[in-house]
């Protein structure tokens, strides 16, 4: 039809269209997630601004089209480690969760194809917050030791400028809510990396990477 041809397709309306676009965006970003995130280090601060610990995690690609997150956390003098493997679906659904405390490891596996619930973990919401373009519901948080399982939602508020690590930064604000009334604010950069999290118990701040002396 040359220049007179018109596209036969049309955008899907409503919730169906949003779900489809969300899934495509997550899949595309999931393909490069390991390179974008790599290894990141955060620091915890209590409501008084006192540093209380550190959080280090590494995102890497696994076989069978999965993503692995390795976590090392020290908070208030207590150390723990987690290893999370999740599918590259529209919810980064949980495949395996291993939690190590005081040298003892507990591990559980899941089938991500099970339609209900679509389990993920609290840590994986960091990745979801950085990939979702609009309000997102339907994720059930896995009941990690000491925590109840709970449905959550992520709501993108929009772009803004905020002072982070002493300088004004263009960020996107995402609000994480759970059914129990808990709420926290998450700020992400243009690449989808979480820069700052704030809640009632304090804040989690990204520690900037040291500049490469070779560059």
JSON list of N, CA, C and O in Angstrom, two decimals, residues 87-118:
[
{"chain": "A", "resi": 87, "resn": "UNK", "atom": "N", "xyz": [11.55, -15.13, 38.41]},
{"chain": "A", "resi": 87, "resn": "UNK", "atom": "CA", "xyz": [11.31, -15.27, 36.98]},
{"chain": "A", "resi": 87, "resn": "UNK", "atom": "C", "xyz": [11.25, -13.90, 36.32]},
{"chain": "A", "resi": 87, "resn": "UNK", "atom": "O", "xyz": [10.92, -12.91, 36.95]},
{"chain": "A", "resi": 88, "resn": "UNK", "atom": "N", "xyz": [11.54, -13.88, 35.02]},
{"chain": "A", "resi": 88, "resn": "UNK", "atom": "CA", "xyz": [11.44, -12.61, 34.28]},
{"chain": "A", "resi": 88, "resn": "UNK", "atom": "C", "xyz": [10.03, -12.45, 33.72]},
{"chain": "A", "resi": 88, "resn": "UNK", "atom": "O", "xyz": [9.84, -12.23, 32.52]},
{"chain": "A", "resi": 89, "resn": "UNK", "atom": "N", "xyz": [9.03, -12.56, 34.59]},
{"chain": "A", "resi": 89, "resn": "UNK", "atom": "CA", "xyz": [7.66, -12.32, 34.16]},
{"chain": "A", "resi": 89, "resn": "UNK", "atom": "C", "xyz": [7.24, -10.92, 34.61]},
{"chain": "A", "resi": 89, "resn": "UNK", "atom": "O", "xyz": [8.06, -10.15, 35.11]},
{"chain": "A", "resi": 90, "resn": "UNK", "atom": "N", "xyz": [5.98, -10.59, 34.45]},
{"chain": "A", "resi": 90, "resn": "UNK", "atom": "CA", "xyz": [5.53, -9.23, 34.73]},
{"chain": "A", "resi": 90, "resn": "UNK", "atom": "C", "xyz": [5.50, -8.91, 36.23]},
{"chain": "A", "resi": 90, "resn": "UNK", "atom": "O", "xyz": [5.24, -7.77, 36.60]},
{"chain": "A", "resi": 91, "resn": "UNK", "atom": "N", "xyz": [5.78, -9.91, 37.08]},
{"chain": "A", "resi": 91, "resn": "UNK", "atom": "CA", "xyz": [5.81, -9.65, 38.52]},
{"chain": "A", "resi": 91, "resn": "UNK", "atom": "C", "xyz": [7.14, -10.07, 39.15]},
{"chain": "A", "resi": 91, "resn": "UNK", "atom": "O", "xyz": [7.28, -10.01, 40.35]},
{"chain": "A", "resi": 92, "resn": "UNK", "atom": "N", "xyz": [8.09, -10.50, 38.35]},
{"chain": "A", "resi": 92, "resn": "UNK", "atom": "CA", "xyz": [9.34, -11.04, 38.88]},
{"chain": "A", "resi": 92, "resn": "UNK", "atom": "C", "xyz": [9.03, -12.06, 39.97]},
{"chain": "A", "resi": 92, "resn": "UNK", "atom": "O", "xyz": [9.50, -12.01, 41.09]},
{"chain": "A", "resi": 93, "resn": "UNK", "atom": "N", "xyz": [8.17, -13.02, 39.61]},
{"chain": "A", "resi": 93, "resn": "UNK", "atom": "CA", "xyz": [7.64, -13.98, 40.58]},
{"chain": "A", "resi": 93, "resn": "UNK", "atom": "C", "xyz": [8.74, -14.84, 41.20]},
{"chain": "A", "resi": 93, "resn": "UNK", "atom": "O", "xyz": [9.70, -15.24, 40.54]},
{"chain": "A", "resi": 94, "resn": "UNK", "atom": "N", "xyz": [8.55, -15.17, 42.45]},
{"chain": "A", "resi": 94, "resn": "UNK", "atom": "CA", "xyz": [9.54, -15.88, 43.24]},
{"chain": "A", "resi": 94, "resn": "UNK", "atom": "C", "xyz": [9.69, -17.34, 42.78]},
{"chain": "A", "resi": 94, "resn": "UNK", "atom": "O", "xyz": [8.71, -18.06, 42.61]},
{"chain": "A", "resi": 95, "resn": "UNK", "atom": "N", "xyz": [10.96, -17.77, 42.58]},
{"chain": "A", "resi": 95, "resn": "UNK", "atom": "CA", "xyz": [11.27, -19.16, 42.29]},
{"chain": "A", "resi": 95, "resn": "UNK", "atom": "C", "xyz": [11.93, -19.82, 43.50]},
{"chain": "A", "resi": 95, "resn": "UNK", "atom": "O", "xyz": [11.57, -20.93, 43.89]},
{"chain": "A", "resi": 96, "resn": "UNK", "atom": "N", "xyz": [12.91, -19.14, 44.09]},
{"chain": "A", "resi": 96, "resn": "UNK", "atom": "CA", "xyz": [13.61, -19.70, 45.25]},
{"chain": "A", "resi": 96, "resn": "UNK", "atom": "C", "xyz": [13.96, -18.58, 46.22]},
{"chain": "A", "resi": 96, "resn": "UNK", "atom": "O", "xyz": [14.34, -17.49, 45.82]},
{"chain": "A", "resi": 97, "resn": "UNK", "atom": "N", "xyz": [13.81, -18.88, 47.51]},
{"chain": "A", "resi": 97, "resn": "UNK", "atom": "CA", "xyz": [14.15, -17.92, 48.55]},
{"chain": "A", "resi": 97, "resn": "UNK", "atom": "C", "xyz": [14.96, -18.64, 49.62]},
{"chain": "A", "resi": 97, "resn": "UNK", "atom": "O", "xyz": [14.50, -19.62, 50.21]},
{"chain": "A", "resi": 98, "resn": "UNK", "atom": "N", "xyz": [16.17, -18.16, 49.86]},
{"chain": "A", "resi": 98, "resn": "UNK", "atom": "CA", "xyz": [17.03, -18.73, 50.91]},
{"chain": "A", "resi": 98, "resn": "UNK", "atom": "C", "xyz": [17.41, -17.63, 51.88]},
{"chain": "A", "resi": 98, "resn": "UNK", "atom": "O", "xyz": [17.88, -16.56, 51.48]},
{"chain": "A", "resi": 99, "resn": "UNK", "atom": "N", "xyz": [17.20, -17.88, 53.16]},
{"chain": "A", "resi": 99, "resn": "UNK", "atom": "CA", "xyz": [17.47, -16.90, 54.21]},
{"chain": "A", "resi": 99, "resn": "UNK", "atom": "C", "xyz": [18.46, -17.51, 55.20]},
{"chain": "A", "resi": 99, "resn": "UNK", "atom": "O", "xyz": [18.22, -18.59, 55.74]},
{"chain": "A", "resi": 100, "resn": "UNK", "atom": "N", "xyz": [19.58, -16.82, 55.44]},
{"chain": "A", "resi": 100, "resn": "UNK", "atom": "CA", "xyz": [20.62, -17.31, 56.35]},
{"chain": "A", "resi": 100, "resn": "UNK", "atom": "C", "xyz": [20.78, -16.36, 57.52]},
{"chain": "A", "resi": 100, "resn": "UNK", "atom": "O", "xyz": [21.10, -15.18, 57.33]},
{"chain": "A", "resi": 101, "resn": "UNK", "atom": "N", "xyz": [20.53, -16.87, 58.73]},
{"chain": "A", "resi": 101, "resn": "UNK", "atom": "CA", "xyz": [20.68, -16.08, 59.96]},
{"chain": "A", "resi": 101, "resn": "UNK", "atom": "C", "xyz": [21.48, -16.91, 60.95]},
{"chain": "A", "resi": 101, "resn": "UNK", "atom": "O", "xyz": [21.17, -18.08, 61.19]},
{"chain": "A", "resi": 102, "resn": "UNK", "atom": "N", "xyz": [22.53, -16.30, 61.50]},
{"chain": "A", "resi": 102, "resn": "UNK", "atom": "CA", "xyz": [23.39, -16.98, 62.47]},
{"chain": "A", "resi": 102, "resn": "UNK", "atom": "C", "xyz": [23.92, -18.32, 61.94]},
{"chain": "A", "resi": 102, "resn": "UNK", "atom": "O", "xyz": [23.97, -19.32, 62.67]},
{"chain": "A", "resi": 103, "resn": "UNK", "atom": "N", "xyz": [24.25, -18.35, 60.67]},
{"chain": "A", "resi": 103, "resn": "UNK", "atom": "CA", "xyz": [24.82, -19.56, 60.07]},
{"chain": "A", "resi": 103, "resn": "UNK", "atom": "C", "xyz": [23.81, -20.62, 59.69]},
{"chain": "A", "resi": 103, "resn": "UNK", "atom": "O", "xyz": [24.18, -21.65, 59.13]},
{"chain": "A", "resi": 104, "resn": "UNK", "atom": "N", "xyz": [22.54, -20.41, 59.98]},
{"chain": "A", "resi": 104, "resn": "UNK", "atom": "CA", "xyz": [21.49, -21.39, 59.65]},
{"chain": "A", "resi": 104, "resn": "UNK", "atom": "C", "xyz": [20.71, -20.90, 58.44]},
{"chain": "A", "resi": 104, "resn": "UNK", "atom": "O", "xyz": [20.20, -19.78, 58.43]},
{"chain": "A", "resi": 105, "resn": "UNK", "atom": "N", "xyz": [20.61, -21.75, 57.41]},
{"chain": "A", "resi": 105, "resn": "UNK", "atom": "CA", "xyz": [19.93, -21.39, 56.17]},
{"chain": "A", "resi": 105, "resn": "UNK", "atom": "C", "xyz": [18.61, -22.13, 56.04]},
{"chain": "A", "resi": 105, "resn": "UNK", "atom": "O", "xyz": [18.54, -23.34, 56.23]},
{"chain": "A", "resi": 106, "resn": "UNK", "atom": "N", "xyz": [17.57, -21.37, 55.72]},
{"chain": "A", "resi": 106, "resn": "UNK", "atom": "CA", "xyz": [16.27, -21.95, 55.40]},
{"chain": "A", "resi": 106, "resn": "UNK", "atom": "C", "xyz": [15.95, -21.61, 53.96]},
{"chain": "A", "resi": 106, "resn": "UNK", "atom": "O", "xyz": [16.10, -20.46, 53.54]},
{"chain": "A", "resi": 107, "resn": "UNK", "atom": "N", "xyz": [15.51, -22.61, 53.22]},
{"chain": "A", "resi": 107, "resn": "UNK", "atom": "CA", "xyz": [15.27, -22.42, 51.79]},
{"chain": "A", "resi": 107, "resn": "UNK", "atom": "C", "xyz": [13.91, -22.95, 51.41]},
{"chain": "A", "resi": 107, "resn": "UNK", "atom": "O", "xyz": [13.46, -23.98, 51.93]},
{"chain": "A", "resi": 108, "resn": "UNK", "atom": "N", "xyz": [13.25, -22.24, 50.51]},
{"chain": "A", "resi": 108, "resn": "UNK", "atom": "CA", "xyz": [11.96, -22.68, 50.00]},
{"chain": "A", "resi": 108, "resn": "UNK", "atom": "C", "xyz": [11.88, -22.38, 48.52]},
{"chain": "A", "resi": 108, "resn": "UNK", "atom": "O", "xyz": [12.38, -21.35, 48.05]},
{"chain": "A", "resi": 109, "resn": "UNK", "atom": "N", "xyz": [11.26, -23.27, 47.74]},
{"chain": "A", "resi": 109, "resn": "UNK", "atom": "CA", "xyz": [11.10, -23.07, 46.31]},
{"chain": "A", "resi": 109, "resn": "UNK", "atom": "C", "xyz": [9.62, -22.91, 45.96]},
{"chain": "A", "resi": 109, "resn": "UNK", "atom": "O", "xyz": [8.74, -23.39, 46.69]},
{"chain": "A", "resi": 110, "resn": "UNK", "atom": "N", "xyz": [9.37, -22.24, 44.83]},
{"chain": "A", "resi": 110, "resn": "UNK", "atom": "CA", "xyz": [8.01, -21.94, 44.40]},
{"chain": "A", "resi": 110, "resn": "UNK", "atom": "C", "xyz": [7.90, -22.16, 42.90]},
{"chain": "A", "resi": 110, "resn": "UNK", "atom": "O", "xyz": [8.90, -22.13, 42.18]},
{"chain": "A", "resi": 111, "resn": "UNK", "atom": "N", "xyz": [6.68, -22.36, 42.43]},
{"chain": "A", "resi": 111, "resn": "UNK", "atom": "CA", "xyz": [6.41, -22.48, 41.00]},
{"chain": "A", "resi": 111, "resn": "UNK", "atom": "C", "xyz": [5.86, -21.14, 40.52]},
{"chain": "A", "resi": 111, "resn": "UNK", "atom": "O", "xyz": [4.73, -20.77, 40.85]},
{"chain": "A", "resi": 112, "resn": "UNK", "atom": "N", "xyz": [6.64, -20.37, 39.75]},
{"chain": "A", "resi": 112, "resn": "UNK", "atom": "CA", "xyz": [6.17, -19.05, 39.33]},
{"chain": "A", "resi": 112, "resn": "UNK", "atom": "C", "xyz": [4.99, -19.10, 38.38]},
{"chain": "A", "resi": 112, "resn": "UNK", "atom": "O", "xyz": [4.33, -18.08, 38.15]},
{"chain": "A", "resi": 113, "resn": "UNK", "atom": "N", "xyz": [4.70, -20.28, 37.81]},
{"chain": "A", "resi": 113, "resn": "UNK", "atom": "CA", "xyz": [3.57, -20.40, 36.88]},
{"chain": "A", "resi": 113, "resn": "UNK", "atom": "C", "xyz": [2.24, -20.55, 37.61]},
{"chain": "A", "resi": 113, "resn": "UNK", "atom": "O", "xyz": [1.19, -20.50, 36.98]},
{"chain": "A", "resi": 114, "resn": "UNK", "atom": "N", "xyz": [2.30, -20.79, 38.92]},
{"chain": "A", "resi": 114, "resn": "UNK", "atom": "CA", "xyz": [1.06, -20.87, 39.69]},
{"chain": "A", "resi": 114, "resn": "UNK", "atom": "C", "xyz": [0.37, -19.52, 39.66]},
{"chain": "A", "resi": 114, "resn": "UNK", "atom": "O", "xyz": [0.95, -18.50, 40.07]},
{"chain": "A", "resi": 115, "resn": "UNK", "atom": "N", "xyz": [-0.88, -19.42, 39.17]},
{"chain": "A", "resi": 115, "resn": "UNK", "atom": "CA", "xyz": [-1.50, -18.11, 38.95]},
{"chain": "A", "resi": 115, "resn": "UNK", "atom": "C", "xyz": [-1.77, -17.32, 40.22]},
{"chain": "A", "resi": 115, "resn": "UNK", "atom": "O", "xyz": [-1.73, -16.10, 40.21]},
{"chain": "A", "resi": 116, "resn": "UNK", "atom": "N", "xyz": [-2.05, -18.02, 41.33]},
{"chain": "A", "resi": 116, "resn": "UNK", "atom": "CA", "xyz": [-2.39, -17.29, 42.55]},
{"chain": "A", "resi": 116, "resn": "UNK", "atom": "C", "xyz": [-1.77, -18.01, 43.74]},
{"chain": "A", "resi": 116, "resn": "UNK", "atom": "O", "xyz": [-1.96, -19.21, 43.90]},
{"chain": "A", "resi": 117, "resn": "UNK", "atom": "N", "xyz": [-1.10, -17.29, 44.61]},
{"chain": "A", "resi": 117, "resn": "UNK", "atom": "CA", "xyz": [-0.70, -15.88, 44.43]},
{"chain": "A", "resi": 117, "resn": "UNK", "atom": "C", "xyz": [0.59, -15.79, 43.63]},
{"chain": "A", "resi": 117, "resn": "UNK", "atom": "O", "xyz": [1.33, -16.76, 43.53]},
{"chain": "A", "resi": 118, "resn": "UNK", "atom": "N", "xyz": [0.86, -14.61, 43.06]},
{"chain": "A", "resi": 118, "resn": "UNK", "atom": "CA", "xyz": [2.13, -14.35, 42.40]},
{"chain": "A", "resi": 118, "resn": "UNK", "atom": "C", "xyz": [3.10, -13.81, 43.44]},
{"chain": "A", "resi": 118, "resn": "UNK", "atom": "O", "xyz": [3.13, -12.63, 43.73]}
]
